[in-house]
PDB file of C-alpha atoms and ligand atoms in Angstrom:
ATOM      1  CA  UNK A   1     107.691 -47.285  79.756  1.00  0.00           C
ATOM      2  CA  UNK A   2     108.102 -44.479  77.311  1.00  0.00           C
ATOM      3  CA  UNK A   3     106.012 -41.363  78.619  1.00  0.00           C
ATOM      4  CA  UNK A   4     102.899 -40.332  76.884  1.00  0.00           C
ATOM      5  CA  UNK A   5     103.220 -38.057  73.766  1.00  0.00           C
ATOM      6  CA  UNK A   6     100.976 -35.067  76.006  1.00  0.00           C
ATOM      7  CA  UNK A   7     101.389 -31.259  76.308  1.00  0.00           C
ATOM      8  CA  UNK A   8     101.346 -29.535  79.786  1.00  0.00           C
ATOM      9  CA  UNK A   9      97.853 -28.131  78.988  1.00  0.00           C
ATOM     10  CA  UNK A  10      96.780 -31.425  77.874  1.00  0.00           C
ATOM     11  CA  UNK A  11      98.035 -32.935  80.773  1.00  0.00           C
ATOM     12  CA  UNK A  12      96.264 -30.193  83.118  1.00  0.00           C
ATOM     13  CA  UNK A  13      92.765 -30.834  81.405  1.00  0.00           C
ATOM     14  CA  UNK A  14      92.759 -34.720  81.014  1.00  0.00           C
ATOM     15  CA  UNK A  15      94.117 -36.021  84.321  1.00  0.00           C
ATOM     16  CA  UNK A  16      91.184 -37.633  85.590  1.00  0.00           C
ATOM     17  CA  UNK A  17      89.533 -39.430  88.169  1.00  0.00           C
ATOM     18  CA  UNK A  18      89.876 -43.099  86.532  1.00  0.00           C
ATOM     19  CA  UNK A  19      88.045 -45.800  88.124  1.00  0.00           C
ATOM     20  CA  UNK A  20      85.951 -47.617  85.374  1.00  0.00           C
ATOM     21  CA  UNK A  21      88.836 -48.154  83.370  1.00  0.00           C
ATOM     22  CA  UNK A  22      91.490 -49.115  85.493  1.00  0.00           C
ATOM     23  CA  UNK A  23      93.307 -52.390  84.734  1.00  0.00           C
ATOM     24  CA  UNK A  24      93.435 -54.372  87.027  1.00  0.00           C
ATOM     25  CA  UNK A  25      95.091 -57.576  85.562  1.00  0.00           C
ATOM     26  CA  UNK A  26      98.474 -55.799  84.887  1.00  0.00           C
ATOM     27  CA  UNK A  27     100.855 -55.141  87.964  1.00  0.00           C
ATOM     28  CA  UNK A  28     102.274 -52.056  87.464  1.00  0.00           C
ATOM     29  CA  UNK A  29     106.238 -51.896  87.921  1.00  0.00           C
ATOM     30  CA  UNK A  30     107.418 -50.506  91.309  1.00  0.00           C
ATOM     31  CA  UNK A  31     110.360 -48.133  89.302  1.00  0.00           C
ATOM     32  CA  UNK A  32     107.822 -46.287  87.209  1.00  0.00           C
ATOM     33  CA  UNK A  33     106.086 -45.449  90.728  1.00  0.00           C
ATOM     34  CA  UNK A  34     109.311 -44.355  92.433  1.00  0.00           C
ATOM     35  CA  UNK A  35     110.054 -41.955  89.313  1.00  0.00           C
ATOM     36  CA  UNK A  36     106.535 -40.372  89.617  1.00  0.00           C
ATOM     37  CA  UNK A  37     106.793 -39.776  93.388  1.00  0.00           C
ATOM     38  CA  UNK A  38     110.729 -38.611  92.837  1.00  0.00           C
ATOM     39  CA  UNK A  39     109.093 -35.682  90.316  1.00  0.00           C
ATOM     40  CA  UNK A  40     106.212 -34.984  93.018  1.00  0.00           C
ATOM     41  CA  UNK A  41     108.816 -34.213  95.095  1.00  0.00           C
ATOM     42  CA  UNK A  42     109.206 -30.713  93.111  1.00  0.00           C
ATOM     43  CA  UNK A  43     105.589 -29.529  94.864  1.00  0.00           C
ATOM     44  CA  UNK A  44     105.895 -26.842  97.093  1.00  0.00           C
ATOM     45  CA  UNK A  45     105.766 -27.158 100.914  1.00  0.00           C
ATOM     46  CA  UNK A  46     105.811 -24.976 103.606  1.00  0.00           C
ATOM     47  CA  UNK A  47     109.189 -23.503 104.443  1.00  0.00           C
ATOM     48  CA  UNK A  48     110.239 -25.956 102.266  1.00  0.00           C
ATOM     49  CA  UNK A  49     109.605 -28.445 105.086  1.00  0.00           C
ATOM     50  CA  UNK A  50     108.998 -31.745 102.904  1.00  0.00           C
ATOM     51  CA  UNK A  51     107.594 -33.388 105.501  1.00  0.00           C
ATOM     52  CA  UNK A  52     106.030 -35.424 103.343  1.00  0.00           C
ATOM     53  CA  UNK A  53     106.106 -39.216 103.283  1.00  0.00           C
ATOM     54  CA  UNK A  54     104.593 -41.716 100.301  1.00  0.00           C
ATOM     55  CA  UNK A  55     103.612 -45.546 101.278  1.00  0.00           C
ATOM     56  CA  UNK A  56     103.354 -47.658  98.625  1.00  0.00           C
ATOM     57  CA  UNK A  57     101.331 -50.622  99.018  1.00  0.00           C
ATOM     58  CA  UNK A  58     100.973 -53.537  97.058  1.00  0.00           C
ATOM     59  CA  UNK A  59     100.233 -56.249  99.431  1.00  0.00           C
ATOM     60  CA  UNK A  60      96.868 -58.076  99.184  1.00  0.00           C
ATOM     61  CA  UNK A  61      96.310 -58.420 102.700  1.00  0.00           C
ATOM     62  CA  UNK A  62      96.970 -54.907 103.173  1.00  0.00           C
ATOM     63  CA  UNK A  63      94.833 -53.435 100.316  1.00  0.00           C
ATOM     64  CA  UNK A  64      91.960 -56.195 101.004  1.00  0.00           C
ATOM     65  CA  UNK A  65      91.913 -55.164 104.812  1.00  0.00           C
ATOM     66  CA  UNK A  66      92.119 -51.276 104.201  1.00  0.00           C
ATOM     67  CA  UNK A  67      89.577 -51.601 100.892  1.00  0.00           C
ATOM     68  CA  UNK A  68      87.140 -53.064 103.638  1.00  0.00           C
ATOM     69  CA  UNK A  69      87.394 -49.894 105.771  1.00  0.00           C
ATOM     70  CA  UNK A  70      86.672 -47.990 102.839  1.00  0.00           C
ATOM     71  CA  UNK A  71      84.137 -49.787 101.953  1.00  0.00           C
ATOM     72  CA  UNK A  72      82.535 -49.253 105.006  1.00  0.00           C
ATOM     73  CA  UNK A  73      82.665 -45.768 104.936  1.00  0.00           C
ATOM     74  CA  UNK A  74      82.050 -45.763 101.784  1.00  0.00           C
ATOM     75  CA  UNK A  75      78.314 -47.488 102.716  1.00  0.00           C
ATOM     76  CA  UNK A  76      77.805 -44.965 105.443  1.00  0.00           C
ATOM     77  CA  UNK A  77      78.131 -42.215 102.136  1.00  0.00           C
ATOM     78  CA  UNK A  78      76.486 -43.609  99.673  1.00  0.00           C
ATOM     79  CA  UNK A  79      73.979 -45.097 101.647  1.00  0.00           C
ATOM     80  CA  UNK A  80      74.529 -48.717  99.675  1.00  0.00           C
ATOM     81  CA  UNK A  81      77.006 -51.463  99.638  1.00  0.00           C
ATOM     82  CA  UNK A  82      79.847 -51.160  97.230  1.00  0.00           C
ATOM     83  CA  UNK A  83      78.453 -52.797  93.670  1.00  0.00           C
ATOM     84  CA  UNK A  84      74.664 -51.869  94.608  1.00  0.00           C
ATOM     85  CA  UNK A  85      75.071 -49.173  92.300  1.00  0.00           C
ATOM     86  CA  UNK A  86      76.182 -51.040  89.193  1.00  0.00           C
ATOM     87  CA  UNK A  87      73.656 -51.427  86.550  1.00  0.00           C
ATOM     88  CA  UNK A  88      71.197 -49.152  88.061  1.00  0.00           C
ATOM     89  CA  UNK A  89      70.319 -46.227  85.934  1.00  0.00           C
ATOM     90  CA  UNK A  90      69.416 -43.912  88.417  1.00  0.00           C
ATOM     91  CA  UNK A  91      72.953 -42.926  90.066  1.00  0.00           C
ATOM     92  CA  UNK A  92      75.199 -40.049  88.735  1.00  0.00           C
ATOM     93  CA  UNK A  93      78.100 -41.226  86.494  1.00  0.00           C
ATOM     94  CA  UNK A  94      80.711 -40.289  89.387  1.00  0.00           C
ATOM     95  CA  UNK A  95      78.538 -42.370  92.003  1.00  0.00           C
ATOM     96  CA  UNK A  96      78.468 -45.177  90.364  1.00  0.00           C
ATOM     97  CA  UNK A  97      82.273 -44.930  88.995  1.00  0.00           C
ATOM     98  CA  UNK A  98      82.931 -44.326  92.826  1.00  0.00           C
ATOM     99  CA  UNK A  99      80.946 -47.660  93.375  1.00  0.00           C
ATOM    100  CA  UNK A 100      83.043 -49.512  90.831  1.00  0.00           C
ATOM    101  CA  UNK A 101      86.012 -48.292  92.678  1.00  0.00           C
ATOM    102  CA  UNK A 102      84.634 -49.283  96.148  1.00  0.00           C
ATOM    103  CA  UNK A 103      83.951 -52.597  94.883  1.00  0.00           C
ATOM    104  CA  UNK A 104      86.781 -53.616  93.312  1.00  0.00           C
ATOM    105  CA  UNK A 105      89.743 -50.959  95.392  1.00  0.00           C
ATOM    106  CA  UNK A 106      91.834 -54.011  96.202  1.00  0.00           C
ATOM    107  CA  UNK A 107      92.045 -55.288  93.052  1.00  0.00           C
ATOM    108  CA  UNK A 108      93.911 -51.901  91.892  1.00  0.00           C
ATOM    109  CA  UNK A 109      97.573 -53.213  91.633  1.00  0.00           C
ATOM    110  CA  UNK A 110      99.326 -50.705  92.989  1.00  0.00           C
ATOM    111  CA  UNK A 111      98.289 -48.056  96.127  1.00  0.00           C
ATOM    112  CA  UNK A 112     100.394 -44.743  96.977  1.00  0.00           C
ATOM    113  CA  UNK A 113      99.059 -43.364 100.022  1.00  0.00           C
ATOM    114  CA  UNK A 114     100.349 -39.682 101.035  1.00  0.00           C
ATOM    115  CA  UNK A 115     100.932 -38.732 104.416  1.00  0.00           C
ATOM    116  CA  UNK A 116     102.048 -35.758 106.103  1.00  0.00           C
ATOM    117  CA  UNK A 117     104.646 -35.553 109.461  1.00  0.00           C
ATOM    118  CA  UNK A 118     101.765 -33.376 112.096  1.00  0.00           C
ATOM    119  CA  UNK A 119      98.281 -33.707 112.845  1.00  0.00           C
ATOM    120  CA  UNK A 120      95.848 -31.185 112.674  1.00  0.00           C
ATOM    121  CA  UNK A 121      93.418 -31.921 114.780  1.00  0.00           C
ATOM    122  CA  UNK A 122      91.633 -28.610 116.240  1.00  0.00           C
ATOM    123  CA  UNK A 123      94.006 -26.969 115.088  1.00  0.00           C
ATOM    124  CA  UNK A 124      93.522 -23.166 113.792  1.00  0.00           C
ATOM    125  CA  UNK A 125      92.271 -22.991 110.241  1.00  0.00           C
ATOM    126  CA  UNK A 126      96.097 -21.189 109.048  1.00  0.00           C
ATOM    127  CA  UNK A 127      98.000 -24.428 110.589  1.00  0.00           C
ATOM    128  CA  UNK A 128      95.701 -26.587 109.485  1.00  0.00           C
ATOM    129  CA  UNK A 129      95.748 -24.903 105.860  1.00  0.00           C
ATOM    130  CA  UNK A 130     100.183 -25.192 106.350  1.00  0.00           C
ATOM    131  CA  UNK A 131      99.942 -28.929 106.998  1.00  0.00           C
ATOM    132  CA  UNK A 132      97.204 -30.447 104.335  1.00  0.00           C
ATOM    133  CA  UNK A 133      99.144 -27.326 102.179  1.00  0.00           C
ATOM    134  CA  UNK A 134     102.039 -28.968 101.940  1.00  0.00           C
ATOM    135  CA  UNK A 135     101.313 -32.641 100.876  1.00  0.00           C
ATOM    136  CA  UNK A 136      98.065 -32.081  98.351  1.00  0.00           C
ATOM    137  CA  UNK A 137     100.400 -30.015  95.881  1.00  0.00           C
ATOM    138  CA  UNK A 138     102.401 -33.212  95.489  1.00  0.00           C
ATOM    139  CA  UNK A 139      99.661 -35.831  95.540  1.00  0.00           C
ATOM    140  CA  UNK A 140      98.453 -34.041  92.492  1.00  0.00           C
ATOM    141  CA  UNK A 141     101.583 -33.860  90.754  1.00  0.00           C
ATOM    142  CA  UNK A 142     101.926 -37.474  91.513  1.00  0.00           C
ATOM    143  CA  UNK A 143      98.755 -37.955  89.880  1.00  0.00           C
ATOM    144  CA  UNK A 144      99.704 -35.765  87.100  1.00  0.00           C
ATOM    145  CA  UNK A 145     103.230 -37.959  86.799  1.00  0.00           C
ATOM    146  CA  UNK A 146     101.887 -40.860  86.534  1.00  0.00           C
ATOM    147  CA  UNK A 147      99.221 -39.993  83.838  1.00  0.00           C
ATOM    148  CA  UNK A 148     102.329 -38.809  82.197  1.00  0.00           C
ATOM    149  CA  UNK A 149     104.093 -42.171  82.683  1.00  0.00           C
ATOM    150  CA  UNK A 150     100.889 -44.038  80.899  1.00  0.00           C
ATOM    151  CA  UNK A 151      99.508 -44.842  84.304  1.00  0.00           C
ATOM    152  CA  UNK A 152      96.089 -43.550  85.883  1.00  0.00           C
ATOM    153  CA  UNK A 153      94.888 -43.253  89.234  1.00  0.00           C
ATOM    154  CA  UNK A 154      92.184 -41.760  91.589  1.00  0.00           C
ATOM    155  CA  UNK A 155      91.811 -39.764  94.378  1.00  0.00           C
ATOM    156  CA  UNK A 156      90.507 -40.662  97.214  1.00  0.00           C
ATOM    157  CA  UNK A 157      89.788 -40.062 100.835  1.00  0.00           C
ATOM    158  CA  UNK A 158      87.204 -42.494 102.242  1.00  0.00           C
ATOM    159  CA  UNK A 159      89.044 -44.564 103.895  1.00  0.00           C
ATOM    160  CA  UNK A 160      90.242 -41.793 106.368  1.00  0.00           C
ATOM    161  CA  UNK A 161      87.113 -42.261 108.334  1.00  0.00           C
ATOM    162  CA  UNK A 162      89.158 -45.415 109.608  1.00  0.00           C
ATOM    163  CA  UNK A 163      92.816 -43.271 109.538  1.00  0.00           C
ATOM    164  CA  UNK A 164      93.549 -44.800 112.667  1.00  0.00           C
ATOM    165  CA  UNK A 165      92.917 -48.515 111.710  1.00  0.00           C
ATOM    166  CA  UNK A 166      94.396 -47.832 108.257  1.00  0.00           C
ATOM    167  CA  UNK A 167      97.884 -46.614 110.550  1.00  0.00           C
ATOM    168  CA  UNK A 168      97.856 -49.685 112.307  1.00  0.00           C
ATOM    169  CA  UNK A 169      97.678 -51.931 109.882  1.00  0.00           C
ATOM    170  CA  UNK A 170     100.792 -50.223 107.453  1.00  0.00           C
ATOM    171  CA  UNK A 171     102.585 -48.981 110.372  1.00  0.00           C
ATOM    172  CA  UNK A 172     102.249 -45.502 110.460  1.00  0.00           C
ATOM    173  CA  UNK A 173     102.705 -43.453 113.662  1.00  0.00           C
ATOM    174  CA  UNK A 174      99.361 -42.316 113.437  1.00  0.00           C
ATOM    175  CA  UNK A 175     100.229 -39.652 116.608  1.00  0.00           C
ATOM    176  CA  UNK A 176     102.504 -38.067 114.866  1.00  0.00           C
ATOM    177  CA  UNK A 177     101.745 -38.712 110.629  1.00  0.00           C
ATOM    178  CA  UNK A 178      98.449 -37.654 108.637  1.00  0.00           C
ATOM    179  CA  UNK A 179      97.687 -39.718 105.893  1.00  0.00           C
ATOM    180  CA  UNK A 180      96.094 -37.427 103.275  1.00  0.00           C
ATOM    181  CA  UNK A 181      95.285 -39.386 100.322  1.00  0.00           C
ATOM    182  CA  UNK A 182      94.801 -42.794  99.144  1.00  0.00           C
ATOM    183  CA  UNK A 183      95.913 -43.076  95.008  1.00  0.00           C
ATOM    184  CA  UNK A 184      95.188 -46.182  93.809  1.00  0.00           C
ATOM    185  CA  UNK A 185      97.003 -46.483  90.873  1.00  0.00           C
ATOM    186  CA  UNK A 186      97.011 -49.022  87.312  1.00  0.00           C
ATOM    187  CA  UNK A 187      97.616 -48.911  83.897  1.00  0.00           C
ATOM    188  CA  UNK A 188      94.380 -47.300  81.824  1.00  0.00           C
ATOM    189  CA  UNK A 189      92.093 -49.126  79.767  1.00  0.00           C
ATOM    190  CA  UNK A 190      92.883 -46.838  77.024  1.00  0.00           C
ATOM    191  CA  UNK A 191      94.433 -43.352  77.433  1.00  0.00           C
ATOM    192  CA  UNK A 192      92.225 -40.640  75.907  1.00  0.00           C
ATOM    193  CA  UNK A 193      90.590 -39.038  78.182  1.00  0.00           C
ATOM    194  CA  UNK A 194      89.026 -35.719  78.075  1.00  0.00           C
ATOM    195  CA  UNK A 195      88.351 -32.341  79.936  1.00  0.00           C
ATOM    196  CA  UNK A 196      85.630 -32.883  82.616  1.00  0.00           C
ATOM    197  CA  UNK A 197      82.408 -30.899  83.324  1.00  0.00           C
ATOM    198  CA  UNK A 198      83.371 -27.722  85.488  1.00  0.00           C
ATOM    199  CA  UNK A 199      81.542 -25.025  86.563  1.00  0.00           C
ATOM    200  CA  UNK A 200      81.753 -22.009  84.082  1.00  0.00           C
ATOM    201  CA  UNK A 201      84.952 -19.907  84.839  1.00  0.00           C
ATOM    202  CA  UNK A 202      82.669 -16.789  85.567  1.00  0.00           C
ATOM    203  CA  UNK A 203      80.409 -18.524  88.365  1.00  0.00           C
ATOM    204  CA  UNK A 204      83.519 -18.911  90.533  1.00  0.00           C
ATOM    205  CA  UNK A 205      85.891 -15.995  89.637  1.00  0.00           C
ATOM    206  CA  UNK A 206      86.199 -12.643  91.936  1.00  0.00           C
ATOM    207  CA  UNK A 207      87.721 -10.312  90.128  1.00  0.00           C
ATOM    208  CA  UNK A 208      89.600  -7.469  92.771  1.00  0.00           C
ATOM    209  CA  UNK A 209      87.023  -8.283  95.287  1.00  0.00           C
ATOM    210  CA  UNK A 210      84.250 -10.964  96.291  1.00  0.00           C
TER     211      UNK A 210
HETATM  212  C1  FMN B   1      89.724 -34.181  98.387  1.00  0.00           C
HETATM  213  C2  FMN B   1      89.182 -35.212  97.420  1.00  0.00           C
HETATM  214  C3  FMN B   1      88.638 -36.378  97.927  1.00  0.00           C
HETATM  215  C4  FMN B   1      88.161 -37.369  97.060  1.00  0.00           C
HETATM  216  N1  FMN B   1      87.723 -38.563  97.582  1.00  0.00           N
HETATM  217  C5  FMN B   1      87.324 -39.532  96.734  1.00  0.00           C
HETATM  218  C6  FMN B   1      87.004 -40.831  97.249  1.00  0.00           C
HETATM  219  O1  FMN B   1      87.125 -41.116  98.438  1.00  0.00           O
HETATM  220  N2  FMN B   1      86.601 -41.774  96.361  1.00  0.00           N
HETATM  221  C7  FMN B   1      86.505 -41.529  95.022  1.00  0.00           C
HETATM  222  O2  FMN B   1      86.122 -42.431  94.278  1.00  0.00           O
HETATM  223  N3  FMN B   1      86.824 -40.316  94.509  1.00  0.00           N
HETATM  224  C8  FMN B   1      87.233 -39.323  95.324  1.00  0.00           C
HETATM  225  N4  FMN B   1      87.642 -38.110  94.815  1.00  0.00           N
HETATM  226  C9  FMN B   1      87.581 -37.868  93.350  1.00  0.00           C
HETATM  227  C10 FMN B   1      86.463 -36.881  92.953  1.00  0.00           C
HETATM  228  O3  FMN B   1      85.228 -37.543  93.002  1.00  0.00           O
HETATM  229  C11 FMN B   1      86.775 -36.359  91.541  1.00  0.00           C
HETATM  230  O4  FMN B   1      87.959 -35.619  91.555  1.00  0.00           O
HETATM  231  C12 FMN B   1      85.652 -35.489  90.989  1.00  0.00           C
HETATM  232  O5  FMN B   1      84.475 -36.246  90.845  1.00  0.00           O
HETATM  233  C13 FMN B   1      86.016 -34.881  89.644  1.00  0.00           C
HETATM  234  O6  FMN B   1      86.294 -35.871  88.688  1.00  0.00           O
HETATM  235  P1  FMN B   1      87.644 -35.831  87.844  1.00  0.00           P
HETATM  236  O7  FMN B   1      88.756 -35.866  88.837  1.00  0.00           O
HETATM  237  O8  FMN B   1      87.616 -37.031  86.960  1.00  0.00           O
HETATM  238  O9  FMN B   1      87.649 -34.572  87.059  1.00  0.00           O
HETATM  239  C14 FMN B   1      88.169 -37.147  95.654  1.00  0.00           C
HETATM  240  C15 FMN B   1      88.742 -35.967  95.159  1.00  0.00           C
HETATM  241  C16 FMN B   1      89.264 -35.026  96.020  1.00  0.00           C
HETATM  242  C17 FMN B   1      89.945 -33.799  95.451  1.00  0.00           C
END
């Protein structure tokens, strides 16, 4: 798959969230995910530690039986089953695109699920910082990879409410291994997308001091 025509700042503005319009008909090929994790592996970590480990899951079994944890916790969150929200108008855009994607998570072809060697539990805010620290910076260039590749994908985190169930059913050593984020992952239903709505620049920057 060629890679999209996009520049960096494009790239930086337009990698979004995509749950509506993933495609979930066409399997997505296994080398174009290995290339996107092998240029996430550029992130920083700390000390250089790359402790970081990427699980890529297509198996229906697997996705069906972890997409029904998230959909639990998903209910506990939203306060609805996944697919009560569709065709209601009352729900924010992202809620119900985050109901689409409850609804239909196993369907996404192909899962990459980023985990971390250490745990964090109590631990003091700088470890904890060190550890999630050195695997988000790569999930996102992941995520900005494979927009780059043509693909889209999602974050997401829901499932982690059930970490422990989602560990034994891959495999994971969940004693020793944080998983940090679930990114389902397809090809787009088109692929324009566009800057999203942000807070304005001056309602969150400190300029010297808070
Ligand atoms: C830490 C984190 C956790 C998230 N968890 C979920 C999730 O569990 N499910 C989901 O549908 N989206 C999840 N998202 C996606 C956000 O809803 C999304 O990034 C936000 O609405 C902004 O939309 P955009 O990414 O398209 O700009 C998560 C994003 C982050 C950074």
């Amino acid at each position: 798959m060629d890679m999209l025509n996009l520049s960096a700042l494009d790239l930086l503005t337009t990698t979004r969230s995509v749950r509506q319009r993933l495609d979930l008909t066409r399997a997505v090929p296994t080398e174009l995910i290995r290339q996107c994790i092998e240029i996430a592996l550029q992130a920083p970590s700390g000390s250089n530690s790359q402790r970081w480990h990427f699980v890529v899951i297509t198996d229906a079994a697997k996705k069906r039986a972890i997409a029904d944890l998230y959909r639990k916790s998903w209910r506990a969150y939203a306060g609805a089953e996944a697919g009560a929200l569709q065709g209601r108008d009352a729900p924010s855009t992202v809620a119900r695109s985050a109901d689409y994607l409850a609804l239909h998570l196993h369907d996404v072809p192909t899962w990459v699920l980023a985990c971390i060697e250490g745990r964090a539990e109590a631990a003091p805010s700088a470890q904890m910082a060190g550890l999630y620290g050195s695997i988000l910076p790569a999930a996102w260039s992941f995520m900005l990879a494979a927009r780059l590749h043509g693909l889209a994908s999602c974050w997401t985190t829901l499932h982690l409410k059930y970490e422990r169930e989602a560990a034994q059913i891959l495999g994971i050593p969940y004693d020793t291994v944080t998983q940090a984020a679930l990114i389902p992952v397809a090809y787009p239903i088109g692929t324009d997308f566009k800057p999203g709505a942000r807070k304005a620049l001056d309602g969150v920057l400190h300029q010297e001091t808070w």
